[in-house]
Structure formats: C-alpha cells, structure tokens
Amino acid sequence: MEDFLQRFSLKGKTAWITGASYGLGLAYATAYAQSGAKIVFNDIKQELVDRGLEEYKKLGIDAYGAVCDVTKEDQVQEFVKKAEAEKGPIDILVNNAGIIKRIPMHEMSVEDWQMVVDIDLTGPFICSKAVLPGMMERRSGKIINACSMMSEFGRETVSAYAAAKGGLKMLTRNICSEYGQYNIQCNAIGPGYIATPQTRPLREKQPDGSMHPFDRFIRSKTPAQRWGRTEDLMGLAVFLASPASDFINGQVVYIDGGISAYIGQDPGNLDPSKFADEIEDDADVKKEG
Ligand code: NAP
Ligand code: GCO
C-alpha cells in the first residue's frame, strides 16, 4: 500500500483561492503552499493584490495574483486564462471571497442585498463554472466553498448573508450531484466565528473598555469559549483539497469549536480571566461594521 500520508499531499497541484490577500483565504493558500501546491489568487483591488503578494513573498510562496471581481464573468474567465498560463491547470478552487452587511432586513436596500448575494453566491457559481470544463477534461478536481454558521442558522441583521450562504450549501450539493461522475468533489468549509477583519466589528471593546456584547454572547455559545483562529481551519482546507477526501462529496464540514452542538450557557457565567488569548492577523485591514 502507498504511504498513506501522501494522500494528504497537494504536490503538483495548482490551487486558486479567491479573495486571498488576507484573512481565511491567506491561511488556506499558505497551508496549500506548505502542502506542495502552486498558488493563484485574486482580490477586488490592486492594493489588496499587492498586499497579498507581499505577504506570500514573506512566507516564501511564489504566488500569482491579479485583480478580479468574482461577480464579473469576463474578468473571471480572463483571470483563469492568465493564471493557468502562469501556474498550470487549476486543480483546486476555493470560493473564499465574500462580504457581509449587517443591516436589519426591513432597512436593507435592494442594492445592499444584491451585492451580498452577487459576491457570496453568484461569485462561486461564476468561478466554479470557469474551472469545471478543465476539471471535467482531466477527470479530476476539487471545489471548496466558504459556507458559514449562517448556512444553517439565522440571526438578526444578516438576512442577505444567510440567504447567500444557505444557497451556497445547496450549490455545493448540486455541483457534487452534477460533476461527481467526473471525479470532481465539491464540499464546503463551515467555519464558526473566526477572528478575522470580517468579524472584528463583533469583538471590538466598548468605549468603556468592556467586552463587546456579541463577543460575550458567542463565547457563551462556544464550548471552547474562544473565537476560532485562521490556523484552526488550515488542516480541514488541506484535507478537502487532497486525494484523502476523494470519496467525500457534497458535504459542509463545520469547524466551529462546537457551537452547532451546544445550547450555550448564561453569558453572565463566563469568567474572562479563563479566556484563551485571541490571535488576530491582518490587524491593518479595516472593515465596516
Ligand atoms: P474577509 O476578511 O472579509 O476577506 C474576504 C476577502 O474577499 C477580502 O479580501 C475581500 O476584499 C475579498 N472580496 C470581497 N468581494 C470580492 C469580490 N467581488 N471579488 C473578489 N474578492 C472579493 O473575510 P474572511 O473572514 O477571511 O472570510 C472569508 C470567507 O469565509 C468569506 O466568504 C466569509 O463569508 C466566510 N466565513 C468567514 C467566517 C469568519 O468568522 N471570519 C466564518 C464563516 C465563513 P475586501 O477587503 O475589499 O472586502
Ligand atoms: C455575523 C458574522 C458571521 C460570521 C460567520 C459565522 O455577523 O454573524 O459575521 O456571519 O462571519 O459567517 O459562521
């Protein structure tokens, strides 16, 4: 029998992670590079791509990066053509790019709703459609979608995001159903609450120095009583991109510190002195609330 651990290797593969200048995308790309893959990534503006290239260079990763808006099919098709010319056929796609808008639904504009759905749901459709023909021809491919707790649960102010991430769960299942016959696996990572720029507004200290109410709330719902760290997700990302997961298809794998299994406790019972330290990368990246 082959060396079992080789099944977790990405040696000789090319991985495209969308929106990977920082945050979870940067973590996935770093894990993939350290597992042997070549890296291509896009982001929405040149300054982010430049930031990403700088980060990858510091990590010793020779990545290809370019500006590409995942909601624009012409930009995506052009990106794939150039990226594959640089780094070879794309074997692994991680539909990571995403945004959230936290606005009460009755106050949310159609434009804001549409922007979230376009990026978080239509973007993965457009990017997956761009790489599927090559994967079908080679009879091999991995598509990994960025689902969320909001693929299963709702909460106030995130209607567009929850609808998009719920839809992304079903798109994951449908790509599995339609392309499994070509040895293409489509699964999703379902992170809990992870310390990145996207969630920083939910953790920031109050003007009086006290904990953000949501910070206290989410720790009372997490058995580990801590936010996730980007490195907590790297192992699962590599597993779902590797031959070791070839018989897993159409699944959302939740990596949430136990939130989805736990009814939670009274936030007032928490003892902040017992909290594990938060490690938040990308502190220079600012995000709206
Ligand atoms: P993030 O910090 O906001 O990073 C998302 C990246 O995608 C940013 O670089 C962003 O650029 C880029 N992007 C946005 N719109 C784009 C577009 N149209 N085309 C190309 N790139 C675009 O998010 P994150 O926390 O790393 O999360 C990454 C993914 O995981 C997202 O899909 C998110 O919904 C999902 N997720 C996150 C968590 C969490 O707790 N952090 C949990 C579950 C799921 P800008 O800087 O311009 O926005
Ligand atoms: C929010 C958060 C969440 C996380 C993540 C949870 O406002 O509730 O931003 O949506 O980003 O999706 O899994």
mmCIF file of C-alpha atoms and ligand atoms in Angstrom:
data_model
loop_
_atom_site.group_PDB
_atom_site.id
_atom_site.type_symbol
_atom_site.label_atom_id
_atom_site.label_comp_id
_atom_site.label_asym_id
_atom_site.label_seq_id
_atom_site.Cartn_x
_atom_site.Cartn_y
_atom_site.Cartn_z
ATOM 1 C CA MET A 1 0.000 0.000 0.000
ATOM 2 C CA GLU A 2 1.261 3.527 -0.845
ATOM 3 C CA ASP A 3 2.492 5.721 2.010
ATOM 4 C CA PHE A 4 -0.897 6.744 3.399
ATOM 5 C CA LEU A 5 0.277 10.246 4.339
ATOM 6 C CA GLN A 6 0.989 11.006 0.647
ATOM 7 C CA ARG A 7 -2.769 11.142 0.184
ATOM 8 C CA PHE A 8 -2.786 14.423 2.108
ATOM 9 C CA SER A 9 -0.149 15.978 -0.178
ATOM 10 C CA LEU A 10 -1.007 18.668 -2.750
ATOM 11 C CA LYS A 11 2.322 18.260 -4.579
ATOM 12 C CA GLY A 12 1.986 19.037 -8.279
ATOM 13 C CA LYS A 13 -1.447 20.686 -7.867
ATOM 14 C CA THR A 14 -2.439 24.274 -8.675
ATOM 15 C CA ALA A 15 -4.838 25.933 -6.232
ATOM 16 C CA TRP A 16 -6.925 29.082 -6.827
ATOM 17 C CA ILE A 17 -8.183 30.777 -3.670
ATOM 18 C CA THR A 18 -10.485 33.728 -4.328
ATOM 19 C CA GLY A 19 -10.224 36.864 -2.176
ATOM 20 C CA ALA A 20 -6.984 35.606 -0.620
ATOM 21 C CA SER A 21 -4.964 38.761 0.170
ATOM 22 C CA TYR A 22 -5.596 38.264 3.888
ATOM 23 C CA GLY A 23 -7.970 36.556 6.325
ATOM 24 C CA LEU A 24 -9.053 32.961 5.824
ATOM 25 C CA GLY A 25 -8.042 32.977 2.149
ATOM 26 C CA LEU A 26 -4.426 33.785 3.022
ATOM 27 C CA ALA A 27 -4.451 30.992 5.615
ATOM 28 C CA TYR A 28 -5.810 28.447 3.130
ATOM 29 C CA ALA A 29 -3.267 29.456 0.473
ATOM 30 C CA THR A 30 -0.402 29.252 2.978
ATOM 31 C CA ALA A 31 -1.456 25.752 4.045
ATOM 32 C CA TYR A 32 -1.785 24.673 0.411
ATOM 33 C CA ALA A 33 1.667 26.008 -0.493
ATOM 34 C CA GLN A 34 3.209 24.256 2.505
ATOM 35 C CA SER A 35 1.465 21.069 1.300
ATOM 36 C CA GLY A 36 3.131 21.361 -2.135
ATOM 37 C CA ALA A 37 0.614 23.277 -4.252
ATOM 38 C CA LYS A 38 1.219 26.220 -6.599
ATOM 39 C CA ILE A 39 -0.928 29.235 -5.618
ATOM 40 C CA VAL A 40 -3.003 31.621 -7.680
ATOM 41 C CA PHE A 41 -5.291 34.216 -6.059
ATOM 42 C CA ASN A 42 -7.382 37.236 -6.906
ATOM 43 C CA ASP A 43 -8.774 40.134 -4.976
ATOM 44 C CA ILE A 44 -11.048 43.041 -5.657
ATOM 45 C CA LYS A 45 -8.479 45.830 -5.888
ATOM 46 C CA GLN A 46 -4.785 46.163 -6.821
ATOM 47 C CA GLU A 47 -3.726 47.406 -3.367
ATOM 48 C CA LEU A 48 -5.098 44.180 -1.877
ATOM 49 C CA VAL A 49 -3.398 42.024 -4.503
ATOM 50 C CA ASP A 50 -0.116 43.859 -3.820
ATOM 51 C CA ARG A 51 -0.581 43.330 -0.065
ATOM 52 C CA GLY A 52 -1.221 39.657 -0.679
ATOM 53 C CA LEU A 53 1.814 39.235 -2.947
ATOM 54 C CA GLU A 54 3.953 40.866 -0.261
ATOM 55 C CA GLU A 55 2.579 38.516 2.410
ATOM 56 C CA TYR A 56 3.146 35.458 0.228
ATOM 57 C CA LYS A 57 6.691 36.573 -0.589
ATOM 58 C CA LYS A 58 7.448 36.932 3.133
ATOM 59 C CA LEU A 59 6.187 33.343 3.536
ATOM 60 C CA GLY A 60 8.395 32.138 0.680
ATOM 61 C CA ILE A 61 5.384 31.479 -1.560
ATOM 62 C CA ASP A 62 5.731 32.364 -5.265
ATOM 63 C CA ALA A 63 2.047 33.127 -5.877
ATOM 64 C CA TYR A 64 0.344 34.507 -8.962
ATOM 65 C CA GLY A 65 -2.104 37.273 -8.060
ATOM 66 C CA ALA A 66 -4.315 39.621 -10.052
ATOM 67 C CA VAL A 67 -7.324 41.897 -9.688
ATOM 68 C CA CYS A 68 -10.540 40.053 -10.499
ATOM 69 C CA ASP A 69 -14.085 40.697 -9.261
ATOM 70 C CA VAL A 70 -15.717 37.282 -8.796
ATOM 71 C CA THR A 71 -19.087 38.728 -9.844
ATOM 72 C CA LYS A 72 -17.823 39.642 -13.324
ATOM 73 C CA GLU A 73 -17.685 36.584 -15.604
ATOM 74 C CA ASP A 74 -15.419 38.243 -18.196
ATOM 75 C CA GLN A 75 -12.854 39.148 -15.522
ATOM 76 C CA VAL A 76 -13.022 35.620 -14.086
ATOM 77 C CA GLN A 77 -12.532 33.940 -17.480
ATOM 78 C CA GLU A 78 -9.558 36.252 -18.193
ATOM 79 C CA PHE A 79 -8.093 35.591 -14.736
ATOM 80 C CA VAL A 80 -8.286 31.788 -15.229
ATOM 81 C CA LYS A 81 -6.619 32.000 -18.642
ATOM 82 C CA LYS A 82 -3.707 34.085 -17.313
ATOM 83 C CA ALA A 83 -3.372 32.170 -14.049
ATOM 84 C CA GLU A 84 -3.252 28.812 -15.856
ATOM 85 C CA ALA A 85 -0.667 30.169 -18.280
ATOM 86 C CA GLU A 86 1.461 31.084 -15.247
ATOM 87 C CA LYS A 87 0.901 28.117 -12.928
ATOM 88 C CA GLY A 88 -0.766 25.352 -14.943
ATOM 89 C CA PRO A 89 -4.347 23.976 -14.954
ATOM 90 C CA ILE A 90 -6.353 24.777 -11.820
ATOM 91 C CA ASP A 91 -6.923 21.560 -9.845
ATOM 92 C CA ILE A 92 -8.369 23.139 -6.685
ATOM 93 C CA LEU A 93 -10.756 26.101 -6.394
ATOM 94 C CA VAL A 94 -11.626 27.633 -3.029
ATOM 95 C CA ASN A 95 -14.577 30.037 -3.354
ATOM 96 C CA ASN A 96 -13.460 32.111 -0.371
ATOM 97 C CA ALA A 97 -14.208 35.709 -1.446
ATOM 98 C CA GLY A 98 -17.162 37.086 0.444
ATOM 99 C CA ILE A 99 -18.704 40.058 2.186
ATOM 100 C CA ILE A 100 -21.326 40.616 4.838
ATOM 101 C CA LYS A 101 -23.638 43.552 5.518
ATOM 102 C CA ARG A 102 -25.197 43.704 8.974
ATOM 103 C CA ILE A 103 -28.419 45.700 8.456
ATOM 104 C CA PRO A 104 -31.958 44.968 9.769
ATOM 105 C CA MET A 105 -33.793 43.438 6.800
ATOM 106 C CA HIS A 106 -36.597 45.986 6.832
ATOM 107 C CA GLU A 107 -33.946 48.719 6.465
ATOM 108 C CA MET A 108 -31.742 46.922 3.913
ATOM 109 C CA SER A 109 -31.689 48.344 0.392
ATOM 110 C CA VAL A 110 -32.130 46.035 -2.582
ATOM 111 C CA GLU A 111 -28.674 47.193 -3.727
ATOM 112 C CA ASP A 112 -27.055 46.009 -0.479
ATOM 113 C CA TRP A 113 -28.978 42.713 -0.640
ATOM 114 C CA GLN A 114 -27.939 42.194 -4.266
ATOM 115 C CA MET A 115 -24.272 42.989 -3.575
ATOM 116 C CA VAL A 116 -24.041 40.338 -0.844
ATOM 117 C CA VAL A 117 -25.847 37.684 -2.909
ATOM 118 C CA ASP A 118 -23.803 38.528 -6.014
ATOM 119 C CA ILE A 119 -20.466 38.121 -4.240
ATOM 120 C CA ASP A 120 -21.281 35.302 -1.803
ATOM 121 C CA LEU A 121 -23.449 33.114 -4.073
ATOM 122 C CA THR A 122 -23.218 34.160 -7.726
ATOM 123 C CA GLY A 123 -19.433 34.601 -7.442
ATOM 124 C CA PRO A 124 -18.898 30.927 -6.533
ATOM 125 C CA PHE A 125 -21.188 29.945 -9.436
ATOM 126 C CA ILE A 126 -19.162 32.055 -11.907
ATOM 127 C CA CYS A 127 -15.761 30.871 -10.623
ATOM 128 C CA SER A 128 -16.805 27.205 -10.465
ATOM 129 C CA LYS A 129 -18.215 27.429 -13.999
ATOM 130 C CA ALA A 130 -14.840 28.792 -15.184
ATOM 131 C CA VAL A 131 -12.816 25.819 -13.897
ATOM 132 C CA LEU A 132 -15.282 22.934 -14.385
ATOM 133 C CA PRO A 133 -14.572 22.310 -18.132
ATOM 134 C CA GLY A 134 -10.848 21.740 -17.467
ATOM 135 C CA MET A 135 -11.572 19.568 -14.440
ATOM 136 C CA MET A 136 -14.073 17.531 -16.488
ATOM 137 C CA GLU A 137 -11.492 17.039 -19.260
ATOM 138 C CA ARG A 138 -8.847 15.892 -16.763
ATOM 139 C CA ARG A 139 -11.459 13.885 -14.792
ATOM 140 C CA SER A 140 -10.204 15.370 -11.576
ATOM 141 C CA GLY A 141 -10.931 18.451 -9.480
ATOM 142 C CA LYS A 142 -11.735 19.913 -6.059
ATOM 143 C CA ILE A 143 -14.135 22.794 -5.436
ATOM 144 C CA ILE A 144 -14.388 24.033 -1.843
ATOM 145 C CA ASN A 145 -16.995 26.645 -0.891
ATOM 146 C CA ALA A 146 -16.931 29.018 2.080
ATOM 147 C CA CYS A 147 -20.154 28.238 3.906
ATOM 148 C CA SER A 148 -20.897 29.503 7.406
ATOM 149 C CA MET A 149 -22.917 29.081 10.601
ATOM 150 C CA MET A 150 -25.377 31.132 8.581
ATOM 151 C CA SER A 151 -25.724 28.244 6.139
ATOM 152 C CA GLU A 152 -27.729 26.635 8.995
ATOM 153 C CA PHE A 153 -28.811 29.379 11.402
ATOM 154 C CA GLY A 154 -30.277 32.852 11.050
ATOM 155 C CA ARG A 155 -29.630 35.836 13.221
ATOM 156 C CA GLU A 156 -30.679 39.470 13.303
ATOM 157 C CA THR A 157 -29.276 41.819 10.605
ATOM 158 C CA VAL A 158 -27.663 39.203 8.315
ATOM 159 C CA SER A 159 -30.599 38.210 6.051
ATOM 160 C CA ALA A 160 -28.735 38.604 2.734
ATOM 161 C CA TYR A 161 -25.639 36.811 4.028
ATOM 162 C CA ALA A 162 -27.640 33.908 5.484
ATOM 163 C CA ALA A 163 -29.679 33.539 2.291
ATOM 164 C CA ALA A 164 -26.483 33.512 0.217
ATOM 165 C CA LYS A 165 -24.633 31.077 2.484
ATOM 166 C CA GLY A 166 -27.690 28.819 2.653
ATOM 167 C CA GLY A 167 -27.830 28.867 -1.122
ATOM 168 C CA LEU A 168 -24.098 28.132 -1.255
ATOM 169 C CA LYS A 169 -24.729 24.949 0.783
ATOM 170 C CA MET A 170 -27.190 23.799 -1.895
ATOM 171 C CA LEU A 171 -24.854 24.856 -4.728
ATOM 172 C CA THR A 172 -22.211 22.663 -3.060
ATOM 173 C CA ARG A 173 -24.604 19.714 -3.114
ATOM 174 C CA ASN A 174 -25.602 20.400 -6.711
ATOM 175 C CA ILE A 175 -22.063 20.589 -8.071
ATOM 176 C CA CYS A 176 -21.437 17.278 -6.262
ATOM 177 C CA SER A 177 -24.540 15.774 -7.896
ATOM 178 C CA GLU A 178 -23.797 17.004 -11.424
ATOM 179 C CA TYR A 179 -19.999 16.526 -11.582
ATOM 180 C CA GLY A 180 -19.180 13.677 -9.228
ATOM 181 C CA GLN A 181 -19.159 11.414 -12.294
ATOM 182 C CA TYR A 182 -16.023 13.296 -13.488
ATOM 183 C CA ASN A 183 -14.168 12.584 -10.245
ATOM 184 C CA ILE A 184 -14.807 16.171 -9.136
ATOM 185 C CA GLN A 185 -15.561 16.657 -5.454
ATOM 186 C CA CYS A 186 -17.350 19.769 -4.207
ATOM 187 C CA ASN A 187 -17.511 20.281 -0.449
ATOM 188 C CA ALA A 188 -17.700 23.282 1.873
ATOM 189 C CA ILE A 189 -15.910 24.540 4.938
ATOM 190 C CA GLY A 190 -18.371 25.797 7.562
ATOM 191 C CA PRO A 191 -16.345 27.941 9.967
ATOM 192 C CA GLY A 192 -17.798 29.101 13.258
ATOM 193 C CA TYR A 193 -16.790 32.551 14.459
ATOM 194 C CA ILE A 194 -13.190 33.193 13.423
ATOM 195 C CA ALA A 195 -11.010 36.198 14.348
ATOM 196 C CA THR A 196 -10.560 37.975 11.006
ATOM 197 C CA PRO A 197 -11.208 41.530 9.756
ATOM 198 C CA GLN A 198 -14.718 40.454 8.719
ATOM 199 C CA THR A 199 -15.737 39.702 12.309
ATOM 200 C CA ARG A 200 -13.626 42.325 14.062
ATOM 201 C CA PRO A 201 -16.643 44.692 14.483
ATOM 202 C CA LEU A 202 -18.233 41.952 16.642
ATOM 203 C CA ARG A 203 -15.259 41.824 19.032
ATOM 204 C CA GLU A 204 -14.124 45.404 19.427
ATOM 205 C CA LYS A 205 -14.023 46.635 23.023
ATOM 206 C CA GLN A 206 -16.785 49.035 24.071
ATOM 207 C CA PRO A 207 -15.891 52.717 24.744
ATOM 208 C CA ASP A 208 -15.727 51.903 28.488
ATOM 209 C CA GLY A 209 -13.242 49.064 27.788
ATOM 210 C CA SER A 210 -15.801 46.306 28.414
ATOM 211 C CA MET A 211 -16.315 43.295 26.135
ATOM 212 C CA HIS A 212 -18.454 43.691 23.011
ATOM 213 C CA PRO A 213 -21.855 42.120 23.877
ATOM 214 C CA PHE A 214 -21.597 39.855 20.833
ATOM 215 C CA ASP A 215 -18.124 38.693 21.923
ATOM 216 C CA ARG A 216 -19.520 37.624 25.301
ATOM 217 C CA PHE A 217 -22.557 36.048 23.559
ATOM 218 C CA ILE A 218 -20.586 33.959 21.067
ATOM 219 C CA ARG A 219 -18.199 32.714 23.749
ATOM 220 C CA SER A 220 -21.215 31.569 25.781
ATOM 221 C CA LYS A 221 -22.313 29.592 22.709
ATOM 222 C CA THR A 222 -18.865 28.060 22.077
ATOM 223 C CA PRO A 223 -17.721 25.205 24.383
ATOM 224 C CA ALA A 224 -14.097 26.311 23.823
ATOM 225 C CA GLN A 225 -15.173 29.829 24.963
ATOM 226 C CA ARG A 226 -12.919 31.359 22.327
ATOM 227 C CA TRP A 227 -13.066 32.692 18.763
ATOM 228 C CA GLY A 228 -11.552 30.494 16.077
ATOM 229 C CA ARG A 229 -8.126 31.291 14.671
ATOM 230 C CA THR A 230 -7.344 31.136 10.948
ATOM 231 C CA GLU A 231 -4.882 28.324 11.608
ATOM 232 C CA ASP A 232 -7.718 26.260 13.124
ATOM 233 C CA LEU A 233 -9.134 25.878 9.596
ATOM 234 C CA MET A 234 -5.944 25.057 7.673
ATOM 235 C CA GLY A 235 -5.962 21.303 8.272
ATOM 236 C CA LEU A 236 -9.537 20.861 7.054
ATOM 237 C CA ALA A 237 -8.838 23.039 3.998
ATOM 238 C CA VAL A 238 -5.879 20.819 3.026
ATOM 239 C CA PHE A 239 -7.839 17.619 3.696
ATOM 240 C CA LEU A 240 -10.751 18.672 1.464
ATOM 241 C CA ALA A 241 -8.296 19.681 -1.311
ATOM 242 C CA SER A 242 -6.330 16.397 -1.165
ATOM 243 C CA PRO A 243 -6.821 12.862 -2.524
ATOM 244 C CA ALA A 244 -7.516 11.775 1.075
ATOM 245 C CA SER A 245 -11.047 13.212 0.680
ATOM 246 C CA ASP A 246 -11.810 11.771 -2.793
ATOM 247 C CA PHE A 247 -14.860 9.873 -1.518
ATOM 248 C CA ILE A 248 -16.319 12.851 0.365
ATOM 249 C CA ASN A 249 -18.689 14.881 -1.803
ATOM 250 C CA GLY A 250 -21.479 17.405 -1.266
ATOM 251 C CA GLN A 251 -20.720 17.912 2.427
ATOM 252 C CA VAL A 252 -20.461 21.035 4.587
ATOM 253 C CA VAL A 253 -17.874 20.314 7.285
ATOM 254 C CA TYR A 254 -18.463 22.579 10.289
ATOM 255 C CA ILE A 255 -15.357 23.696 12.157
ATOM 256 C CA ASP A 256 -16.891 25.849 14.861
ATOM 257 C CA GLY A 257 -15.473 24.892 18.279
ATOM 258 C CA GLY A 258 -18.725 23.064 18.998
ATOM 259 C CA ILE A 259 -21.214 25.917 18.533
ATOM 260 C CA SER A 260 -23.578 23.810 16.413
ATOM 261 C CA ALA A 261 -23.681 21.069 19.088
ATOM 262 C CA TYR A 262 -24.172 23.235 22.185
ATOM 263 C CA ILE A 263 -27.245 25.010 23.560
ATOM 264 C CA GLY A 264 -24.979 27.544 25.292
ATOM 265 C CA GLN A 265 -24.734 28.938 28.793
ATOM 266 C CA ASP A 266 -25.689 32.172 30.526
ATOM 267 C CA PRO A 267 -23.151 34.751 29.198
ATOM 268 C CA GLY A 268 -23.079 36.151 32.748
ATOM 269 C CA ASN A 269 -21.435 32.929 33.970
ATOM 270 C CA LEU A 270 -18.331 33.426 31.788
ATOM 271 C CA ASP A 271 -15.036 34.215 33.501
ATOM 272 C CA PRO A 272 -12.960 36.407 31.097
ATOM 273 C CA SER A 273 -9.808 35.556 33.082
ATOM 274 C CA LYS A 274 -10.122 31.999 31.736
ATOM 275 C CA PHE A 275 -10.419 33.019 28.048
ATOM 276 C CA ALA A 276 -7.708 31.775 25.664
ATOM 277 C CA ASP A 277 -5.816 34.673 24.054
ATOM 278 C CA GLU A 278 -7.138 35.837 20.731
ATOM 279 C CA ILE A 279 -4.710 35.848 17.829
ATOM 280 C CA GLU A 280 -5.900 38.141 15.083
ATOM 281 C CA ASP A 281 -3.806 38.554 11.954
ATOM 282 C CA ASP A 282 -4.348 41.322 9.417
ATOM 283 C CA ALA A 283 -4.814 43.975 12.091
ATOM 284 C CA ASP A 284 -4.045 46.628 9.445
ATOM 285 C CA VAL A 285 -7.138 45.699 7.396
ATOM 286 C CA LYS A 286 -10.105 47.838 8.352
ATOM 287 C CA LYS A 287 -13.692 46.705 7.758
ATOM 288 C CA GLU A 288 -17.075 48.347 8.062
ATOM 289 C CA GLY A 289 -19.331 47.079 10.895
HETATM 290 P P1 NAP B 1 -12.640 38.900 4.816
HETATM 291 O O1 NAP B 1 -11.631 39.110 5.894
HETATM 292 O O2 NAP B 1 -13.703 39.921 4.620
HETATM 293 O O3 NAP B 1 -11.898 38.607 3.397
HETATM 294 C C1 NAP B 1 -12.686 38.384 2.262
HETATM 295 C C2 NAP B 1 -11.844 38.722 1.057
HETATM 296 O O4 NAP B 1 -12.657 38.642 -0.144
HETATM 297 C C3 NAP B 1 -11.315 40.161 1.132
HETATM 298 O O5 NAP B 1 -10.009 40.227 0.624
HETATM 299 C C4 NAP B 1 -12.311 40.880 0.232
HETATM 300 O O6 NAP B 1 -11.861 42.128 -0.250
HETATM 301 C C5 NAP B 1 -12.466 39.858 -0.875
HETATM 302 N N1 NAP B 1 -13.596 40.186 -1.754
HETATM 303 C C6 NAP B 1 -14.756 40.794 -1.414
HETATM 304 N N2 NAP B 1 -15.532 40.958 -2.503
HETATM 305 C C7 NAP B 1 -14.847 40.432 -3.552
HETATM 306 C C8 NAP B 1 -15.125 40.304 -4.960
HETATM 307 N N3 NAP B 1 -16.244 40.759 -5.507
HETATM 308 N N4 NAP B 1 -14.183 39.727 -5.755
HETATM 309 C C9 NAP B 1 -13.018 39.288 -5.221
HETATM 310 N N5 NAP B 1 -12.686 39.369 -3.900
HETATM 311 C C10 NAP B 1 -13.613 39.939 -3.085
HETATM 312 O O7 NAP B 1 -13.386 37.511 5.103
HETATM 313 P P2 NAP B 1 -12.866 36.262 5.976
HETATM 314 O O8 NAP B 1 -13.286 36.431 7.387
HETATM 315 O O9 NAP B 1 -11.445 35.966 5.643
HETATM 316 O O10 NAP B 1 -13.818 35.121 5.359
HETATM 317 C C11 NAP B 1 -13.519 34.509 4.116
HETATM 318 C C12 NAP B 1 -14.742 33.727 3.689
HETATM 319 O O11 NAP B 1 -15.142 32.851 4.745
HETATM 320 C C13 NAP B 1 -15.945 34.622 3.397
HETATM 321 O O12 NAP B 1 -16.705 34.039 2.339
HETATM 322 C C14 NAP B 1 -16.765 34.560 4.697
HETATM 323 O O13 NAP B 1 -18.139 34.776 4.454
HETATM 324 C C15 NAP B 1 -16.501 33.151 5.127
HETATM 325 N N6 NAP B 1 -16.652 32.927 6.567
HETATM 326 C C16 NAP B 1 -15.962 33.691 7.470
HETATM 327 C C17 NAP B 1 -16.128 33.426 8.837
HETATM 328 C C18 NAP B 1 -15.422 34.223 9.900
HETATM 329 O O14 NAP B 1 -15.801 34.074 11.082
HETATM 330 N N7 NAP B 1 -14.444 35.037 9.566
HETATM 331 C C19 NAP B 1 -16.955 32.395 9.263
HETATM 332 C C20 NAP B 1 -17.662 31.658 8.299
HETATM 333 C C21 NAP B 1 -17.486 31.924 6.964
HETATM 334 P P3 NAP B 1 -12.314 43.440 0.590
HETATM 335 O O15 NAP B 1 -11.245 43.646 1.600
HETATM 336 O O16 NAP B 1 -12.412 44.554 -0.418
HETATM 337 O O17 NAP B 1 -13.659 43.117 1.215
HETATM 338 C C1 GCO B 2 -22.021 37.587 11.876
HETATM 339 C C2 GCO B 2 -20.674 37.019 11.498
HETATM 340 C C3 GCO B 2 -20.839 35.616 10.951
HETATM 341 C C4 GCO B 2 -19.503 35.039 10.582
HETATM 342 C C5 GCO B 2 -19.626 33.655 10.065
HETATM 343 C C6 GCO B 2 -20.164 32.713 11.086
HETATM 344 O O1 GCO B 2 -22.223 38.793 11.669
HETATM 345 O O2 GCO B 2 -22.827 36.802 12.398
HETATM 346 O O3 GCO B 2 -20.012 37.842 10.557
HETATM 347 O O4 GCO B 2 -21.688 35.635 9.855
HETATM 348 O O5 GCO B 2 -18.900 35.798 9.592
HETATM 349 O O6 GCO B 2 -20.330 33.583 8.875
HETATM 350 O O7 GCO B 2 -20.026 31.400 10.604
#
